[in-house]
């Protein structure tokens, strides 16, 4: 039997829903990581460069997602859980520093820290929870991360493209394992009831991360300023980046920002399981959008080219797709107006490829404004998610 000391590690239903200061500090590390990934994409706008960026992003995102799930299931006010979070933070700092060289000469550092974060966390939790029923949950996670860790470490010592291939396989193991609820020998899967423990705290964590990540749309092009100052074109690009950031924020938090909070409250198990995957699309969209505005503001092409336009247009498109899928999975409601605007963006992409890149960014911004107006028209006269949740 587990003692009261061990049981205190599990979050109680009446625990505070607000994120701790340590969790907010953790987010700052990941905002820096996303900024570096955006810069990497802007410096290598090729199909291979895009795949590499996707692998780096998926690795960084999975660490954050699992840590958010950890602090929602366990009590983040407990010192021992805070040490687990601090371990993830330290490893993430090292991984972030290794991002520019992950596919060159520091692959072992990036992969090694990824594995150390997950496996180290699992070992610590299995040890801390000895005698408690939650130990089985930690063990399931640990088993899967040991399996994927083998591919991560092996890939780190192989040349490209084998490194990219093995890391991609490792990520598929991680993401599929999460989707299947980490089935393990003799232990089975994580019970659905444990996902139903998802609270408003988890919804708040995702909202906080998205809001902080949106700041990279301004941060990345400003950090990459090469010292040439701001021409009228550059200033216009910065203002357009600011407008795009606000529009994406509005689309995400539209209707009092209650969308995700209500989803977690009304259908916690489904929301908890789907949020990491749909939000990955939104985060990828933010990364691409930030890279796109770095190209808009600091690029020196008179004609954009299809690759650059795909970065600029593809970012908001991915964001819209992720937001739409998540809404459908939670509420069973599909936004056809958003799909229409996605089709408009896809259709216009080849038409603006031979034009200045700021035209593609302007067209994309206009489409996002259209999404916001369409949402307002569609929702006119309907109760908000908060109002619907309060109805008997």
XYZ file of C-alpha atoms in Angstrom:
392
model
C 0.000 0.000 0.000
C 1.150 3.524 -0.795
C 1.621 5.901 2.077
C 0.090 9.350 2.374
C 3.412 10.830 1.320
C 3.275 9.013 -2.013
C -0.438 9.663 -2.536
C 0.249 13.394 -2.150
C 2.106 13.293 -5.478
C -1.201 12.794 -7.331
C -3.217 15.900 -8.216
C -6.497 16.053 -6.335
C -9.772 17.182 -7.981
C -9.954 20.252 -5.735
C -6.348 21.319 -6.468
C -5.756 24.841 -7.865
C -6.308 25.011 -11.631
C -3.796 27.765 -12.317
C -0.404 26.928 -13.783
C 2.527 27.215 -11.410
C 5.324 29.702 -11.982
C 7.679 26.814 -12.724
C 5.403 25.667 -15.555
C 5.364 29.172 -17.023
C 9.153 29.288 -16.805
C 9.253 25.982 -18.681
C 7.224 27.534 -21.509
C 9.826 30.249 -22.004
C 12.399 27.589 -22.891
C 10.123 26.176 -25.570
C 9.324 29.572 -27.038
C 13.076 29.973 -27.570
C 13.229 26.522 -29.147
C 10.392 27.341 -31.556
C 12.135 30.580 -32.527
C 15.324 28.675 -33.418
C 13.324 26.140 -35.414
C 11.617 28.971 -37.334
C 14.996 30.522 -38.095
C 16.268 27.175 -39.328
C 13.292 26.827 -41.669
C 13.792 30.345 -43.028
C 17.448 29.577 -43.767
C 16.723 26.323 -45.615
C 13.480 26.542 -47.570
C 13.731 23.144 -49.270
C 11.724 19.941 -48.985
C 14.567 18.264 -47.067
C 14.937 21.306 -44.840
C 11.206 21.218 -44.136
C 11.316 17.541 -43.129
C 14.242 18.168 -40.795
C 12.427 21.083 -39.180
C 9.348 18.886 -38.733
C 11.398 16.235 -36.919
C 12.942 18.832 -34.599
C 9.554 20.405 -33.926
C 7.829 17.098 -33.202
C 10.557 16.162 -30.724
C 10.367 19.493 -28.884
C 6.574 19.477 -28.891
C 6.307 15.939 -27.495
C 8.471 16.806 -24.513
C 6.258 19.800 -23.735
C 3.037 17.801 -24.225
C 4.111 14.955 -21.953
C 5.305 17.436 -19.315
C 1.952 19.257 -19.470
C 0.170 15.934 -19.014
C 2.503 15.149 -16.114
C 1.680 18.343 -14.215
C -2.018 17.750 -14.808
C -2.014 14.200 -13.426
C 0.534 14.781 -10.673
C 0.693 17.600 -8.143
C 3.044 20.327 -9.446
C 3.155 21.895 -5.989
C 5.067 18.900 -4.661
C 8.842 19.378 -4.586
C 9.518 15.944 -6.055
C 7.290 16.652 -9.057
C 8.919 20.073 -9.433
C 12.287 18.336 -9.654
C 10.939 16.143 -12.461
C 9.740 19.266 -14.287
C 13.088 20.986 -13.671
C 14.833 17.968 -15.193
C 12.706 18.313 -18.329
C 13.513 22.026 -18.400
C 17.255 21.459 -18.128
C 17.214 18.854 -20.885
C 15.122 21.131 -23.080
C 17.633 23.961 -22.670
C 20.422 21.662 -23.893
C 18.269 20.408 -26.782
C 17.428 23.965 -27.761
C 21.122 24.859 -27.885
C 21.739 21.802 -30.087
C 18.965 22.552 -32.612
C 21.177 24.389 -35.165
C 23.604 21.433 -35.235
C 21.241 18.498 -34.719
C 21.781 17.193 -38.249
C 25.475 18.067 -38.381
C 27.852 17.339 -35.518
C 25.697 17.487 -32.373
C 23.030 14.946 -33.186
C 24.142 12.840 -30.231
C 23.461 15.768 -27.883
C 19.987 16.484 -29.236
C 18.918 12.827 -29.297
C 20.671 11.972 -26.055
C 18.896 14.709 -24.126
C 15.537 13.798 -25.682
C 15.924 10.232 -24.454
C 17.356 11.331 -21.098
C 14.348 13.595 -20.445
C 11.752 10.892 -21.118
C 13.570 7.912 -19.665
C 14.902 9.878 -16.696
C 11.415 11.160 -15.915
C 10.016 7.634 -16.142
C 12.633 6.193 -13.816
C 12.073 8.958 -11.269
C 8.292 8.540 -11.302
C 8.405 4.731 -11.097
C 10.682 5.072 -8.090
C 8.624 7.789 -6.404
C 5.313 5.975 -6.900
C 6.400 2.607 -5.519
C 3.357 0.936 -3.978
C 0.848 3.319 -5.594
C -1.473 2.266 -8.415
C -0.200 5.189 -10.514
C 3.169 3.440 -10.766
C 1.748 1.294 -13.568
C 0.972 4.446 -15.555
C 4.539 5.707 -15.246
C 5.866 2.271 -16.179
C 3.846 2.176 -19.408
C 5.259 5.527 -20.480
C 8.777 4.413 -19.581
C 8.552 1.191 -21.617
C 7.588 3.023 -24.787
C 10.225 5.720 -24.399
C 12.935 3.096 -23.895
C 11.878 1.489 -27.194
C 11.855 4.759 -29.128
C 15.045 5.851 -27.375
C 16.925 3.000 -29.039
C 16.127 4.452 -32.457
C 16.953 7.980 -31.302
C 20.413 7.012 -30.032
C 21.204 4.783 -33.015
C 20.227 7.552 -35.434
C 22.441 10.067 -33.676
C 25.560 8.143 -34.731
C 24.545 7.532 -38.336
C 25.046 9.880 -41.284
C 22.186 11.569 -43.078
C 19.724 10.520 -44.451
C 19.770 7.457 -42.149
C 19.713 9.731 -39.110
C 16.616 11.476 -40.383
C 14.958 8.125 -41.133
C 15.623 6.611 -37.710
C 14.566 9.745 -35.873
C 11.364 9.777 -37.904
C 10.705 6.160 -36.906
C 11.400 7.011 -33.261
C 8.888 9.859 -33.385
C 6.264 7.595 -34.935
C 6.768 5.186 -32.029
C 6.299 8.044 -29.550
C 3.226 9.518 -31.214
C 1.543 6.197 -31.999
C 2.248 4.967 -28.473
C 0.488 8.022 -27.093
C -2.494 7.546 -29.397
C -2.807 3.896 -28.349
C -2.535 4.784 -24.637
C 0.873 3.122 -24.228
C -0.072 -0.583 -24.278
C 2.583 -2.577 -22.396
C 3.142 -6.267 -21.570
C 1.166 -7.395 -18.498
C 0.077 -3.833 -17.803
C -2.239 -3.208 -20.725
C -3.101 0.366 -21.718
C -3.456 3.508 -19.664
C -7.091 3.362 -18.488
C -9.436 5.839 -20.125
C -10.515 6.911 -16.658
C -7.064 8.403 -16.103
C -7.477 10.605 -19.163
C -10.797 11.730 -17.732
C -8.790 13.282 -14.910
C -7.866 16.024 -17.377
C -8.768 19.345 -15.797
C -9.136 23.008 -16.598
C -5.459 23.257 -15.722
C -4.546 21.290 -18.859
C -6.721 23.493 -21.033
C -5.055 26.548 -19.582
C -1.599 25.075 -20.261
C -2.324 24.643 -23.978
C -3.776 28.120 -24.231
C -0.766 29.635 -22.518
C 1.648 27.852 -24.809
C -0.141 28.904 -28.000
C -0.330 32.529 -26.865
C 3.376 32.621 -25.992
C 4.317 30.865 -29.233
C 2.398 33.440 -31.287
C 4.870 36.033 -30.063
C 7.542 34.344 -32.202
C 5.812 35.744 -35.297
C 7.173 39.128 -34.241
C 10.238 37.934 -32.352
C 11.882 35.913 -35.149
C 12.029 38.597 -37.868
C 13.158 41.196 -35.325
C 15.951 38.958 -34.020
C 17.071 38.208 -37.562
C 17.294 41.861 -38.553
C 20.656 42.207 -40.281
C 21.281 45.798 -39.222
C 20.107 47.446 -42.442
C 17.413 49.302 -40.557
C 13.757 49.520 -41.544
C 12.723 50.604 -44.995
C 9.082 51.300 -45.749
C 8.782 47.735 -47.025
C 10.281 46.248 -43.873
C 8.089 48.360 -41.629
C 5.060 47.308 -43.647
C 6.080 43.667 -43.268
C 6.414 44.062 -39.505
C 2.981 45.662 -39.243
C 1.554 42.836 -41.336
C 3.232 40.289 -39.046
C 1.637 42.000 -36.057
C -1.794 41.918 -37.696
C -1.383 38.238 -38.600
C -0.394 37.406 -35.027
C -3.524 39.123 -33.700
C -5.758 37.365 -36.223
C -4.371 33.938 -35.332
C -4.828 34.788 -31.651
C -8.425 35.773 -32.315
C -9.136 32.583 -34.254
C -7.695 30.461 -31.457
C -9.362 32.129 -28.465
C -12.532 33.301 -30.223
C -15.650 33.522 -28.029
C -14.151 34.431 -24.665
C -11.246 32.016 -25.007
C -13.416 29.296 -23.506
C -13.211 26.744 -26.320
C -10.510 24.502 -24.912
C -11.554 25.025 -21.299
C -15.071 23.815 -22.067
C -13.709 20.900 -24.090
C -11.607 19.732 -21.164
C -14.501 20.145 -18.742
C -17.230 18.497 -20.819
C -15.237 15.702 -22.509
C -11.922 15.511 -20.645
C -10.748 12.142 -21.954
C -11.235 12.992 -25.625
C -9.823 16.487 -25.288
C -6.771 15.258 -23.380
C -5.968 12.626 -26.012
C -6.531 14.815 -29.075
C -5.044 18.100 -27.909
C -1.357 17.140 -28.454
C -1.940 16.117 -32.070
C -4.203 18.932 -33.211
C -2.148 21.533 -31.377
C 0.966 20.192 -33.096
C -0.580 21.365 -36.379
C -1.247 24.777 -34.879
C 2.271 25.058 -33.449
C 3.733 23.977 -36.805
C 1.630 26.697 -38.390
C 3.046 29.285 -36.007
C 6.621 28.129 -36.711
C 6.051 28.392 -40.455
C 4.346 31.784 -40.119
C 7.263 33.154 -38.084
C 9.727 31.835 -40.666
C 7.612 33.333 -43.424
C 7.703 36.818 -41.956
C 11.429 36.519 -41.429
C 11.610 36.017 -45.211
C 9.118 38.822 -45.876
C 10.974 41.368 -43.746
C 14.592 40.326 -44.233
C 14.511 38.465 -47.552
C 16.007 40.051 -50.652
C 14.052 38.453 -53.489
C 12.000 40.523 -55.883
C 9.965 37.406 -56.718
C 8.945 35.063 -53.961
C 9.198 31.650 -55.582
C 6.917 28.731 -54.746
C 8.972 27.500 -51.769
C 8.918 30.835 -49.961
C 5.217 31.298 -50.672
C 4.468 27.845 -49.257
C 6.151 28.859 -46.018
C 4.184 32.108 -45.778
C 0.803 30.693 -46.790
C 1.289 27.229 -45.336
C 1.722 28.439 -41.766
C -1.728 30.001 -41.288
C -3.239 27.178 -43.349
C -1.850 24.552 -40.961
C -3.071 26.603 -38.015
C -6.603 26.724 -39.419
C -6.605 22.997 -40.159
C -5.474 22.115 -36.640
C -8.025 24.438 -35.038
C -10.832 23.059 -37.216
C -10.002 19.393 -36.582
C -9.812 19.918 -32.844
C -13.195 21.621 -32.789
C -14.706 18.778 -34.790
C -13.203 16.041 -32.608
C -14.436 17.621 -29.400
C -17.826 19.044 -30.354
C -18.633 17.150 -33.565
C -19.051 20.513 -35.296
C -17.268 21.148 -38.583
C -16.543 24.694 -39.740
C -17.200 24.705 -43.485
C -16.410 28.406 -43.690
C -12.853 27.751 -42.464
C -12.476 24.945 -44.996
C -13.541 27.348 -47.720
C -10.888 29.853 -46.683
C -8.256 27.098 -46.593
C -9.173 26.203 -50.172
C -8.897 29.867 -51.136
C -5.381 30.028 -49.680
C -4.317 26.829 -51.438
C -5.748 28.042 -54.741
C -4.034 31.422 -54.553
C -0.601 30.007 -53.656
C 0.647 29.351 -57.221
C -0.798 32.668 -58.412
C 1.361 34.756 -56.078
C 4.552 32.692 -56.471
C 5.954 35.056 -59.095
C 5.044 38.196 -57.157
C 6.760 39.959 -54.226
C 6.493 37.890 -51.071
C 4.685 40.609 -49.163
C 1.759 40.129 -51.547
C 1.438 36.498 -50.434
C 1.545 37.623 -46.801
C -1.099 40.288 -47.488
C -3.401 37.811 -49.221
C -2.977 35.400 -46.317
C -3.768 38.145 -43.815
C -6.909 39.041 -45.761
C -7.994 35.399 -45.697
C -7.472 35.237 -41.924
C -9.579 38.372 -41.558
C -12.222 36.606 -43.630
C -12.068 33.637 -41.252
C -12.626 35.928 -38.280
C -15.590 37.639 -39.919
C -17.059 34.295 -41.012
C -16.796 32.980 -37.463
C -18.603 36.057 -36.180
C -21.426 35.668 -38.728
C -21.724 31.929 -38.093
C -21.883 32.405 -34.324
C -24.289 35.336 -34.348
C -27.223 34.543 -32.113
C -25.732 31.268 -30.901
C -24.687 30.703 -27.290
C -20.955 30.657 -26.604
C -19.224 27.474 -25.415
C -19.382 28.805 -21.844
C -23.121 29.477 -22.106
C -23.751 26.044 -23.615
C -21.758 24.369 -20.860
C -23.933 26.061 -18.231
C -27.155 24.847 -19.798
C -28.766 21.825 -18.079
